[in-house]
mmCIF file of C-alpha atoms and ligand atoms in Angstrom:
data_model
loop_
_atom_site.group_PDB
_atom_site.id
_atom_site.type_symbol
_atom_site.label_atom_id
_atom_site.label_comp_id
_atom_site.label_asym_id
_atom_site.label_seq_id
_atom_site.Cartn_x
_atom_site.Cartn_y
_atom_site.Cartn_z
ATOM 1 C CA MET A 1 -3.902 3.399 -16.162
ATOM 2 C CA SER A 2 -1.048 5.798 -15.533
ATOM 3 C CA TYR A 3 -1.007 9.003 -13.537
ATOM 4 C CA LYS A 4 1.298 11.942 -14.282
ATOM 5 C CA GLN A 5 1.659 12.324 -10.550
ATOM 6 C CA THR A 6 0.810 10.391 -7.447
ATOM 7 C CA LYS A 7 -0.528 12.784 -4.822
ATOM 8 C CA MET A 8 1.043 12.538 -1.354
ATOM 9 C CA TRP A 9 -1.085 13.573 1.633
ATOM 10 C CA ILE A 10 0.855 13.829 4.895
ATOM 11 C CA VAL A 11 -1.268 13.282 7.994
ATOM 12 C CA ASP A 12 -0.495 13.062 11.696
ATOM 13 C CA LYS A 13 -1.851 9.840 13.161
ATOM 14 C CA VAL A 14 -2.156 11.328 16.633
ATOM 15 C CA ASP A 15 -4.397 14.170 15.369
ATOM 16 C CA HIS A 16 -7.731 13.739 17.178
ATOM 17 C CA ASN A 17 -9.668 15.350 14.367
ATOM 18 C CA LEU A 18 -8.469 13.253 11.448
ATOM 19 C CA GLN A 19 -11.981 12.926 10.012
ATOM 20 C CA LYS A 20 -12.092 16.688 9.579
ATOM 21 C CA SER A 21 -8.663 17.044 7.980
ATOM 22 C CA ALA A 22 -8.647 18.283 4.379
ATOM 23 C CA GLU A 23 -6.168 15.519 3.458
ATOM 24 C CA ILE A 24 -8.362 12.676 4.720
ATOM 25 C CA LYS A 25 -11.457 14.234 3.172
ATOM 26 C CA GLU A 26 -9.840 14.485 -0.234
ATOM 27 C CA ALA A 27 -8.315 10.989 -0.148
ATOM 28 C CA ALA A 28 -11.651 9.513 1.007
ATOM 29 C CA LEU A 29 -13.541 11.320 -1.747
ATOM 30 C CA TRP A 30 -11.151 9.985 -4.352
ATOM 31 C CA ILE A 31 -11.679 6.428 -3.072
ATOM 32 C CA SER A 32 -15.466 6.706 -2.987
ATOM 33 C CA GLU A 33 -15.372 8.068 -6.548
ATOM 34 C CA GLY A 34 -13.431 5.077 -7.865
ATOM 35 C CA GLU A 35 -9.748 6.059 -7.593
ATOM 36 C CA VAL A 36 -7.117 3.953 -5.848
ATOM 37 C CA VAL A 37 -5.264 5.402 -2.879
ATOM 38 C CA ALA A 38 -2.676 3.830 -0.547
ATOM 39 C CA PHE A 39 -3.034 4.244 3.224
ATOM 40 C CA PRO A 40 -1.370 2.995 6.413
ATOM 41 C CA THR A 41 -2.793 0.241 8.618
ATOM 42 C CA GLU A 42 -1.305 -1.246 11.790
ATOM 43 C CA THR A 43 0.207 -4.093 9.714
ATOM 44 C CA VAL A 44 1.379 -2.783 6.328
ATOM 45 C CA TYR A 45 0.247 -0.099 3.846
ATOM 46 C CA GLY A 46 -2.827 -1.073 1.813
ATOM 47 C CA LEU A 47 -3.873 0.018 -1.677
ATOM 48 C CA GLY A 48 -7.545 0.910 -1.321
ATOM 49 C CA GLY A 49 -10.413 1.059 -3.777
ATOM 50 C CA ASN A 50 -14.217 1.111 -3.470
ATOM 51 C CA ALA A 51 -15.213 -2.531 -2.869
ATOM 52 C CA LEU A 52 -18.610 -1.955 -4.481
ATOM 53 C CA GLU A 53 -17.137 -0.889 -7.849
ATOM 54 C CA ASP A 54 -15.554 -3.378 -10.229
ATOM 55 C CA ASP A 55 -13.760 -0.590 -12.141
ATOM 56 C CA ALA A 56 -11.977 0.607 -9.006
ATOM 57 C CA ILE A 57 -10.922 -2.962 -8.195
ATOM 58 C CA ALA A 58 -9.581 -3.457 -11.716
ATOM 59 C CA LYS A 59 -7.277 -0.462 -11.126
ATOM 60 C CA ILE A 60 -5.853 -2.132 -7.992
ATOM 61 C CA PHE A 61 -5.022 -5.366 -9.819
ATOM 62 C CA GLU A 62 -3.474 -3.409 -12.698
ATOM 63 C CA ALA A 63 -1.317 -1.138 -10.528
ATOM 64 C CA LYS A 64 0.103 -4.074 -8.526
ATOM 65 C CA GLY A 65 0.390 -6.485 -11.438
ATOM 66 C CA ARG A 66 -1.582 -8.880 -9.237
ATOM 67 C CA PRO A 67 -2.933 -12.189 -10.616
ATOM 68 C CA SER A 68 -6.717 -11.829 -10.963
ATOM 69 C CA ASP A 69 -7.409 -15.124 -9.144
ATOM 70 C CA ASN A 70 -6.071 -13.664 -5.883
ATOM 71 C CA PRO A 71 -8.960 -12.082 -3.900
ATOM 72 C CA LEU A 72 -8.701 -8.888 -1.825
ATOM 73 C CA ILE A 73 -9.464 -8.101 1.821
ATOM 74 C CA VAL A 74 -12.372 -5.688 2.351
ATOM 75 C CA HIS A 75 -11.663 -3.101 5.077
ATOM 76 C CA ILE A 76 -14.440 -1.686 7.215
ATOM 77 C CA ALA A 77 -14.763 0.864 10.031
ATOM 78 C CA THR A 78 -17.882 -0.415 11.820
ATOM 79 C CA LYS A 79 -19.336 -3.806 12.751
ATOM 80 C CA GLN A 80 -22.656 -2.814 11.149
ATOM 81 C CA GLN A 81 -20.945 -3.105 7.761
ATOM 82 C CA VAL A 82 -20.393 -6.830 8.337
ATOM 83 C CA GLU A 83 -24.114 -7.530 7.884
ATOM 84 C CA GLU A 84 -24.134 -5.709 4.539
ATOM 85 C CA LEU A 85 -21.149 -7.585 3.178
ATOM 86 C CA ALA A 86 -21.354 -11.089 4.679
ATOM 87 C CA ALA A 87 -24.102 -13.679 5.208
ATOM 88 C CA ASP A 88 -24.616 -16.590 7.650
ATOM 89 C CA ILE A 89 -22.187 -15.111 10.193
ATOM 90 C CA PRO A 90 -21.279 -17.933 12.593
ATOM 91 C CA GLU A 91 -20.909 -17.365 16.319
ATOM 92 C CA MET A 92 -17.169 -17.995 16.244
ATOM 93 C CA ALA A 93 -16.788 -15.074 13.810
ATOM 94 C CA SER A 94 -18.726 -12.731 16.094
ATOM 95 C CA LYS A 95 -16.569 -13.800 19.033
ATOM 96 C CA LEU A 96 -13.383 -13.182 17.068
ATOM 97 C CA MET A 97 -14.596 -9.732 15.966
ATOM 98 C CA ASP A 98 -15.394 -8.824 19.575
ATOM 99 C CA ALA A 99 -12.019 -10.050 20.769
ATOM 100 C CA PHE A 100 -9.710 -8.700 18.055
ATOM 101 C CA TRP A 101 -11.362 -5.888 16.054
ATOM 102 C CA PRO A 102 -10.099 -3.398 15.324
ATOM 103 C CA GLY A 103 -6.911 -5.396 14.837
ATOM 104 C CA PRO A 104 -4.757 -7.588 12.591
ATOM 105 C CA LEU A 105 -7.340 -10.317 12.006
ATOM 106 C CA THR A 106 -9.103 -11.002 8.698
ATOM 107 C CA LEU A 107 -12.183 -13.217 8.695
ATOM 108 C CA ILE A 108 -13.381 -15.261 5.713
ATOM 109 C CA LEU A 109 -17.191 -15.344 5.601
ATOM 110 C CA ARG A 110 -19.922 -16.126 3.067
ATOM 111 C CA LYS A 111 -20.319 -13.054 0.876
ATOM 112 C CA GLN A 112 -23.265 -10.815 0.030
ATOM 113 C CA ALA A 113 -24.005 -9.824 -3.570
ATOM 114 C CA ALA A 114 -23.160 -6.122 -3.048
ATOM 115 C CA ILE A 115 -19.417 -6.794 -3.220
ATOM 116 C CA ALA A 116 -17.797 -6.236 -6.609
ATOM 117 C CA GLU A 117 -17.142 -9.519 -8.411
ATOM 118 C CA LYS A 118 -13.435 -8.802 -8.901
ATOM 119 C CA VAL A 119 -12.821 -8.350 -5.133
ATOM 120 C CA THR A 120 -13.474 -11.993 -4.364
ATOM 121 C CA ALA A 121 -11.999 -13.385 -7.598
ATOM 122 C CA GLY A 122 -15.090 -15.471 -8.234
ATOM 123 C CA LEU A 123 -15.204 -17.066 -4.754
ATOM 124 C CA ASP A 124 -18.466 -17.166 -2.791
ATOM 125 C CA THR A 125 -16.645 -15.944 0.308
ATOM 126 C CA VAL A 126 -15.303 -12.536 1.323
ATOM 127 C CA ALA A 127 -12.382 -11.515 3.545
ATOM 128 C CA LEU A 128 -13.264 -8.766 6.077
ATOM 129 C CA ARG A 129 -11.022 -6.794 8.386
ATOM 130 C CA MET A 130 -11.271 -3.736 10.646
ATOM 131 C CA PRO A 131 -7.775 -2.229 10.859
ATOM 132 C CA ASP A 132 -6.492 -0.797 14.136
ATOM 133 C CA HIS A 133 -5.011 2.427 12.818
ATOM 134 C CA PRO A 134 -6.489 5.903 13.338
ATOM 135 C CA VAL A 135 -5.673 7.041 9.789
ATOM 136 C CA ALA A 136 -7.186 3.926 8.188
ATOM 137 C CA LEU A 137 -10.315 4.131 10.352
ATOM 138 C CA ALA A 138 -10.805 7.864 9.641
ATOM 139 C CA LEU A 139 -10.369 7.285 5.915
ATOM 140 C CA LEU A 140 -12.836 4.374 5.911
ATOM 141 C CA GLU A 141 -15.393 6.327 7.904
ATOM 142 C CA VAL A 142 -15.225 9.410 5.705
ATOM 143 C CA ALA A 143 -15.218 7.379 2.458
ATOM 144 C CA GLY A 144 -18.422 5.739 3.672
ATOM 145 C CA VAL A 145 -17.867 2.655 1.518
ATOM 146 C CA PRO A 146 -16.151 -0.678 2.215
ATOM 147 C CA VAL A 147 -12.586 -0.491 0.892
ATOM 148 C CA ALA A 148 -10.853 -3.432 -0.758
ATOM 149 C CA ALA A 149 -7.135 -3.217 -0.123
ATOM 150 C CA PRO A 150 -4.257 -5.594 -0.779
ATOM 151 C CA SER A 151 -0.816 -4.660 0.493
ATOM 152 C CA ALA A 152 0.384 -1.627 -1.517
ATOM 153 C CA ASN A 153 3.458 -3.225 -3.107
ATOM 154 C CA LEU A 154 4.151 -4.421 -6.616
ATOM 155 C CA SER A 155 3.092 -8.063 -6.744
ATOM 156 C CA GLY A 156 5.947 -10.286 -5.535
ATOM 157 C CA LYS A 157 7.808 -7.523 -3.630
ATOM 158 C CA PRO A 158 7.989 -7.190 0.160
ATOM 159 C CA SER A 159 4.899 -5.434 1.555
ATOM 160 C CA PRO A 160 5.354 -1.704 2.262
ATOM 161 C CA THR A 161 5.700 -0.494 5.828
ATOM 162 C CA THR A 162 6.296 3.166 4.925
ATOM 163 C CA ALA A 163 4.784 5.578 2.393
ATOM 164 C CA ARG A 164 8.204 5.758 0.731
ATOM 165 C CA HIS A 165 8.089 2.005 -0.014
ATOM 166 C CA VAL A 166 4.682 2.486 -1.630
ATOM 167 C CA ASP A 167 5.914 5.426 -3.682
ATOM 168 C CA ARG A 168 8.933 3.458 -4.898
ATOM 169 C CA ASP A 169 6.742 0.612 -6.146
ATOM 170 C CA LEU A 170 3.669 2.464 -7.392
ATOM 171 C CA HIS A 171 4.568 6.067 -8.261
ATOM 172 C CA GLY A 172 2.625 7.099 -11.369
ATOM 173 C CA LYS A 173 0.471 3.976 -11.136
ATOM 174 C CA ILE A 174 -1.940 5.084 -8.387
ATOM 175 C CA ALA A 175 -3.845 8.302 -7.664
ATOM 176 C CA GLY A 176 -2.404 8.998 -4.232
ATOM 177 C CA ILE A 177 -0.778 7.935 -0.977
ATOM 178 C CA VAL A 178 -1.825 8.926 2.535
ATOM 179 C CA ASP A 179 1.430 9.098 4.493
ATOM 180 C CA GLY A 180 0.692 8.402 8.154
ATOM 181 C CA GLY A 181 4.191 7.280 9.133
ATOM 182 C CA ALA A 182 5.655 3.797 9.508
ATOM 183 C CA THR A 183 3.247 0.945 10.286
ATOM 184 C CA GLY A 184 3.681 -0.926 13.569
ATOM 185 C CA ILE A 185 3.254 -4.690 13.374
ATOM 186 C CA GLY A 186 5.025 -5.044 10.052
ATOM 187 C CA VAL A 187 3.575 -8.378 8.869
ATOM 188 C CA GLU A 188 0.075 -8.758 7.412
ATOM 189 C CA SER A 189 -3.053 -9.750 9.293
ATOM 190 C CA THR A 190 -3.841 -13.306 10.287
ATOM 191 C CA VAL A 191 -6.412 -14.734 7.836
ATOM 192 C CA VAL A 192 -8.953 -17.066 9.469
ATOM 193 C CA ASP A 193 -11.581 -19.035 7.567
ATOM 194 C CA CYS A 194 -14.867 -19.061 9.511
ATOM 195 C CA THR A 195 -16.944 -20.913 6.901
ATOM 196 C CA GLY A 196 -16.250 -24.417 8.252
ATOM 197 C CA ASP A 197 -17.021 -26.097 11.565
ATOM 198 C CA VAL A 198 -13.691 -25.083 13.078
ATOM 199 C CA ALA A 199 -11.833 -21.784 12.590
ATOM 200 C CA MET A 200 -8.883 -22.354 10.270
ATOM 201 C CA VAL A 201 -5.777 -20.173 9.957
ATOM 202 C CA LEU A 202 -5.038 -19.692 6.251
ATOM 203 C CA ARG A 203 -2.235 -17.164 6.744
ATOM 204 C CA PRO A 204 -0.312 -16.655 10.017
ATOM 205 C CA GLY A 205 0.005 -13.023 11.107
ATOM 206 C CA GLY A 206 -0.110 -10.516 13.928
ATOM 207 C CA ILE A 207 -2.590 -12.600 15.938
ATOM 208 C CA THR A 208 -1.437 -16.111 16.785
ATOM 209 C CA ALA A 209 -3.342 -19.404 16.510
ATOM 210 C CA GLU A 210 -3.056 -19.701 20.321
ATOM 211 C CA GLN A 211 -4.802 -16.346 20.796
ATOM 212 C CA ILE A 212 -7.583 -17.462 18.449
ATOM 213 C CA ALA A 213 -7.972 -20.794 20.236
ATOM 214 C CA GLU A 214 -8.392 -18.942 23.526
ATOM 215 C CA VAL A 215 -11.490 -17.237 22.106
ATOM 216 C CA VAL A 216 -13.126 -19.982 20.038
ATOM 217 C CA GLY A 217 -11.840 -23.083 21.810
ATOM 218 C CA GLU A 218 -10.545 -24.921 18.794
ATOM 219 C CA VAL A 219 -8.502 -23.833 15.802
ATOM 220 C CA SER A 220 -6.934 -25.625 12.851
ATOM 221 C CA VAL A 221 -4.193 -24.527 10.468
ATOM 222 C CA ASP A 222 -4.475 -24.889 6.684
ATOM 223 C CA PRO A 223 -2.489 -28.087 5.994
ATOM 224 C CA ALA A 224 -1.193 -26.474 2.803
ATOM 225 C CA LEU A 225 0.856 -23.954 4.841
ATOM 226 C CA GLY A 226 4.374 -25.255 4.596
ATOM 227 C CA GLU A 227 3.501 -28.047 2.120
ATOM 228 C CA SER A 228 4.242 -26.766 -1.359
ATOM 229 C CA ASP A 229 2.358 -29.550 -3.169
ATOM 230 C CA LEU A 230 -1.037 -28.853 -1.565
ATOM 231 C CA ALA A 231 -3.351 -26.161 -2.956
ATOM 232 C CA PRO A 232 -3.783 -23.513 -0.253
ATOM 233 C CA LYS A 233 -7.303 -22.309 0.603
ATOM 234 C CA SER A 234 -6.083 -18.725 0.575
ATOM 235 C CA PRO A 235 -5.192 -18.175 -3.088
ATOM 236 C CA GLY A 236 -2.529 -15.536 -2.392
ATOM 237 C CA VAL A 237 -0.499 -17.890 -0.268
ATOM 238 C CA LYS A 238 0.641 -19.909 -3.292
ATOM 239 C CA TYR A 239 2.518 -17.052 -4.977
ATOM 240 C CA THR A 240 6.181 -16.237 -4.401
ATOM 241 C CA HIS A 241 6.194 -13.147 -2.275
ATOM 242 C CA TYR A 242 8.262 -10.581 -0.505
ATOM 243 C CA ALA A 243 11.329 -11.510 -2.516
ATOM 244 C CA PRO A 244 14.367 -9.237 -2.568
ATOM 245 C CA LYS A 245 16.404 -9.128 -5.809
ATOM 246 C CA GLY A 246 19.261 -11.191 -4.357
ATOM 247 C CA ALA A 247 18.722 -14.927 -3.866
ATOM 248 C CA LEU A 248 17.689 -15.411 -0.238
ATOM 249 C CA TYR A 249 18.685 -18.548 1.702
ATOM 250 C CA LEU A 250 17.435 -19.406 5.182
ATOM 251 C CA VAL A 251 20.181 -20.933 7.281
ATOM 252 C CA GLU A 252 19.567 -23.310 10.164
ATOM 253 C CA GLY A 253 22.819 -23.332 12.056
ATOM 254 C CA SER A 254 25.369 -21.385 14.063
ATOM 255 C CA ARG A 255 26.751 -17.947 13.187
ATOM 256 C CA GLU A 256 30.055 -19.642 12.383
ATOM 257 C CA TYR A 257 28.283 -21.824 9.839
ATOM 258 C CA VAL A 258 26.602 -18.789 8.237
ATOM 259 C CA GLN A 259 30.030 -17.131 8.008
ATOM 260 C CA THR A 260 31.450 -20.234 6.247
ATOM 261 C CA LEU A 261 28.709 -19.955 3.632
ATOM 262 C CA VAL A 262 29.461 -16.250 3.208
ATOM 263 C CA ASN A 263 33.174 -16.952 2.761
ATOM 264 C CA GLU A 264 32.507 -19.574 0.070
ATOM 265 C CA GLN A 265 30.449 -17.071 -1.912
ATOM 266 C CA LYS A 266 33.012 -14.300 -1.491
ATOM 267 C CA GLN A 267 35.727 -16.503 -2.930
ATOM 268 C CA GLU A 268 33.696 -16.731 -6.087
ATOM 269 C CA GLY A 269 33.372 -12.951 -6.233
ATOM 270 C CA THR A 270 29.704 -12.902 -5.256
ATOM 271 C CA LYS A 271 28.350 -9.910 -3.321
ATOM 272 C CA VAL A 272 26.867 -11.338 -0.116
ATOM 273 C CA GLY A 273 24.414 -10.055 2.501
ATOM 274 C CA VAL A 274 23.475 -11.408 5.935
ATOM 275 C CA LEU A 275 20.126 -10.882 7.661
ATOM 276 C CA THR A 276 20.617 -11.002 11.407
ATOM 277 C CA THR A 277 19.463 -9.115 14.517
ATOM 278 C CA VAL A 278 21.168 -6.556 16.768
ATOM 279 C CA GLU A 279 22.580 -9.535 18.674
ATOM 280 C CA GLY A 280 24.514 -10.777 15.623
ATOM 281 C CA GLU A 281 25.226 -7.493 13.873
ATOM 282 C CA HIS A 282 28.959 -7.483 14.641
ATOM 283 C CA ALA A 283 29.492 -11.227 14.292
ATOM 284 C CA TYR A 284 29.666 -11.300 10.483
ATOM 285 C CA ASP A 285 32.090 -10.250 7.807
ATOM 286 C CA ALA A 286 30.026 -9.774 4.627
ATOM 287 C CA ASP A 287 29.344 -7.044 2.046
ATOM 288 C CA VAL A 288 26.068 -6.017 3.691
ATOM 289 C CA VAL A 289 25.069 -7.048 7.226
ATOM 290 C CA LEU A 290 21.608 -5.876 8.325
ATOM 291 C CA ALA A 291 20.147 -6.111 11.820
ATOM 292 C CA CYS A 292 16.407 -6.746 11.763
ATOM 293 C CA GLY A 293 15.154 -5.996 15.278
ATOM 294 C CA SER A 294 16.148 -8.016 18.327
ATOM 295 C CA ARG A 295 15.777 -11.731 19.057
ATOM 296 C CA GLU A 296 14.715 -10.749 22.553
ATOM 297 C CA GLN A 297 11.549 -9.276 21.029
ATOM 298 C CA LEU A 298 10.243 -11.064 17.965
ATOM 299 C CA ALA A 299 7.719 -8.247 17.425
ATOM 300 C CA SER A 300 10.658 -5.957 16.628
ATOM 301 C CA VAL A 301 11.841 -8.435 13.974
ATOM 302 C CA ALA A 302 8.352 -8.520 12.392
ATOM 303 C CA SER A 303 8.197 -4.754 12.419
ATOM 304 C CA LYS A 304 11.489 -4.348 10.504
ATOM 305 C CA LEU A 305 11.335 -7.466 8.292
ATOM 306 C CA TYR A 306 10.077 -6.010 4.995
ATOM 307 C CA GLU A 307 12.141 -2.852 5.293
ATOM 308 C CA THR A 308 15.227 -5.006 5.831
ATOM 309 C CA LEU A 309 14.439 -7.206 2.818
ATOM 310 C CA ARG A 310 14.013 -4.060 0.706
ATOM 311 C CA SER A 311 17.318 -2.627 1.972
ATOM 312 C CA PHE A 312 19.226 -5.581 0.543
ATOM 313 C CA ASP A 313 18.047 -4.415 -2.885
ATOM 314 C CA ASP A 314 19.691 -1.030 -2.260
ATOM 315 C CA GLY A 315 22.900 -2.805 -1.267
ATOM 316 C CA GLY A 316 22.935 -4.667 -4.602
ATOM 317 C CA VAL A 317 23.782 -8.082 -3.122
ATOM 318 C CA ASP A 318 23.539 -11.267 -5.235
ATOM 319 C CA VAL A 319 23.030 -13.683 -2.364
ATOM 320 C CA ILE A 320 21.545 -13.170 1.124
ATOM 321 C CA TYR A 321 21.872 -15.582 4.042
ATOM 322 C CA SER A 322 19.255 -15.153 6.738
ATOM 323 C CA GLU A 323 19.199 -16.443 10.266
ATOM 324 C CA VAL A 324 15.989 -18.279 11.215
ATOM 325 C CA PHE A 325 13.609 -17.498 14.078
ATOM 326 C CA PRO A 326 11.663 -19.585 16.611
ATOM 327 C CA ASN A 327 8.352 -20.852 15.218
ATOM 328 C CA GLU A 328 6.279 -19.461 18.075
ATOM 329 C CA GLY A 329 4.107 -16.389 18.602
ATOM 330 C CA VAL A 330 4.663 -13.842 15.848
ATOM 331 C CA GLY A 331 7.710 -15.953 14.869
ATOM 332 C CA VAL A 332 5.300 -18.211 12.944
ATOM 333 C CA ALA A 333 4.370 -15.275 10.683
ATOM 334 C CA ILE A 334 8.003 -14.156 10.397
ATOM 335 C CA MET A 335 9.141 -17.637 9.292
ATOM 336 C CA ASN A 336 6.174 -17.973 6.907
ATOM 337 C CA ARG A 337 7.159 -14.712 5.164
ATOM 338 C CA LEU A 338 10.875 -15.550 5.134
ATOM 339 C CA GLU A 339 10.154 -18.981 3.621
ATOM 340 C CA LYS A 340 8.092 -17.310 0.887
ATOM 341 C CA ALA A 341 10.786 -14.710 0.261
ATOM 342 C CA ALA A 342 13.352 -17.514 -0.011
ATOM 343 C CA GLY A 343 11.150 -19.508 -2.380
ATOM 344 C CA GLY A 344 11.980 -22.631 -0.342
ATOM 345 C CA ARG A 345 15.800 -22.160 -0.354
ATOM 346 C CA MET A 346 16.932 -23.549 2.990
ATOM 347 C CA VAL A 347 20.414 -24.637 4.145
ATOM 348 C CA SER A 348 21.050 -26.652 7.278
ATOM 349 C CA GLU A 349 24.275 -27.166 9.201
ATOM 350 C CA LYS A 350 23.424 -30.731 10.142
HETATM 351 O O1 TXA B 1 -2.650 -6.868 6.957
HETATM 352 C C1 TXA B 1 -3.238 -7.110 5.903
HETATM 353 O O2 TXA B 1 -4.030 -8.047 5.784
HETATM 354 C C2 TXA B 1 -2.951 -6.170 4.722
HETATM 355 C C3 TXA B 1 -3.480 -4.777 5.064
HETATM 356 C C4 TXA B 1 -3.352 -3.827 3.904
HETATM 357 O O3 TXA B 1 -4.795 -4.862 5.504
HETATM 358 N N1 TXA B 1 -3.554 -6.674 3.527
HETATM 359 C C5 TXA B 1 -3.089 -7.765 2.866
HETATM 360 O O4 TXA B 1 -3.755 -8.035 1.687
HETATM 361 O O5 TXA B 1 -2.178 -8.429 3.257
HETATM 362 P P1 TXA B 1 -3.187 -9.027 0.573
HETATM 363 O O6 TXA B 1 -4.074 -8.829 -0.576
HETATM 364 O O7 TXA B 1 -1.748 -8.754 0.358
HETATM 365 O O8 TXA B 1 -3.438 -10.442 1.164
HETATM 366 C C6 TXA B 1 -4.758 -10.946 1.272
HETATM 367 C C7 TXA B 1 -4.741 -12.427 1.544
HETATM 368 C C8 TXA B 1 -4.301 -13.210 0.335
HETATM 369 O O9 TXA B 1 -3.515 -14.312 0.747
HETATM 370 C C9 TXA B 1 -5.636 -13.654 -0.260
HETATM 371 O O10 TXA B 1 -5.521 -14.808 -1.056
HETATM 372 C C10 TXA B 1 -6.456 -13.902 1.000
HETATM 373 O O11 TXA B 1 -6.079 -12.846 1.864
HETATM 374 N N2 TXA B 1 -7.914 -13.843 0.742
HETATM 375 C C11 TXA B 1 -8.660 -12.780 0.384
HETATM 376 N N3 TXA B 1 -9.941 -13.131 0.196
HETATM 377 C C12 TXA B 1 -10.032 -14.453 0.466
HETATM 378 C C13 TXA B 1 -11.096 -15.424 0.460
HETATM 379 N N4 TXA B 1 -12.335 -15.081 0.136
HETATM 380 N N5 TXA B 1 -10.792 -16.704 0.784
HETATM 381 C C14 TXA B 1 -9.520 -17.062 1.130
HETATM 382 N N6 TXA B 1 -8.481 -16.194 1.158
HETATM 383 C C15 TXA B 1 -8.720 -14.925 0.821
HETATM 384 MG MG1 MG B 2 0.238 -8.830 -0.153
#
């Protein structure tokens, strides 16, 4: 499917009457009628289609170039919708919904038959999430249907945190984009499997395993996270993701060590980038040095991560060295995404 144009609706997320805005009404109508439309959430932009219609879902997979065995998250605006879409809802799931919805938490539950086959890629479970973003919630409410939405990037690219990122990847491939400004959290939702005895984190995200444990008592983490030879329970986790065009390396070591690596590359005539934070911005001599938030606040690093990875593409670098971040709090999600973007390329000083 190709579109001569991709419509851009600009909306103000602080508008109290979003449901009544002509832009939201039109975008919602297009979704309910089977078109695919990108919209902002508190994590990243999603590419939405009617989760009850296989044809709409096929358009999402086609536009993104997404492998068909990778299921989509279904977005909802009310808790009543959970009953229509999922079955056998365990108590831990209800507790997690009460604690974190709307918010960056996706729950895997047994699915109901109403959901289009293609959404769940043949699995008997469904991923549900209620996003914490006024534009997303207004759109979902007005559309009146559950909306399946993966991140609105071309498959393999960093997820989009602005409407401009979406437009760059998908212009002419989707019907429209609701531009509600930059997203906040910047990394995707935490995916938690609630179909077993213990809640299991399949993808780290905006809500940490510690926060989940506080609500349900016990939590496990998919053993396949971080082990490349195990099959992950969340199909999407196995694909290379978020990758900039230049080869990204994660560097465990001092700034001086990173600079040595940069110098070696420069001697060979390679164009080199460094991913650092405001703290290290002036410490490097490289072709492109980008500050991604501040180490003092890991949330600021998460928020800028994908935009920074995309900016290296604009700088045309061949190799990127990235500093690493503490594996705690939202740092777990940051490191998970950086490791994916690096495809396992890691260099250590020791
Ligand atoms: O923050 C987010 O979650 C964003 C925004 C747009 O909501 N969405 C997002 O969707 O990140 P996507 O498609 O890029 O990632 C969905 C992840 C994939 O890893 C997929 O394999 C997993 O959720 N997933 C979906 N349904 C599943 C299921 N039934 N069982 C296990 N994993 C599932
Ligand atoms: Mg994605």
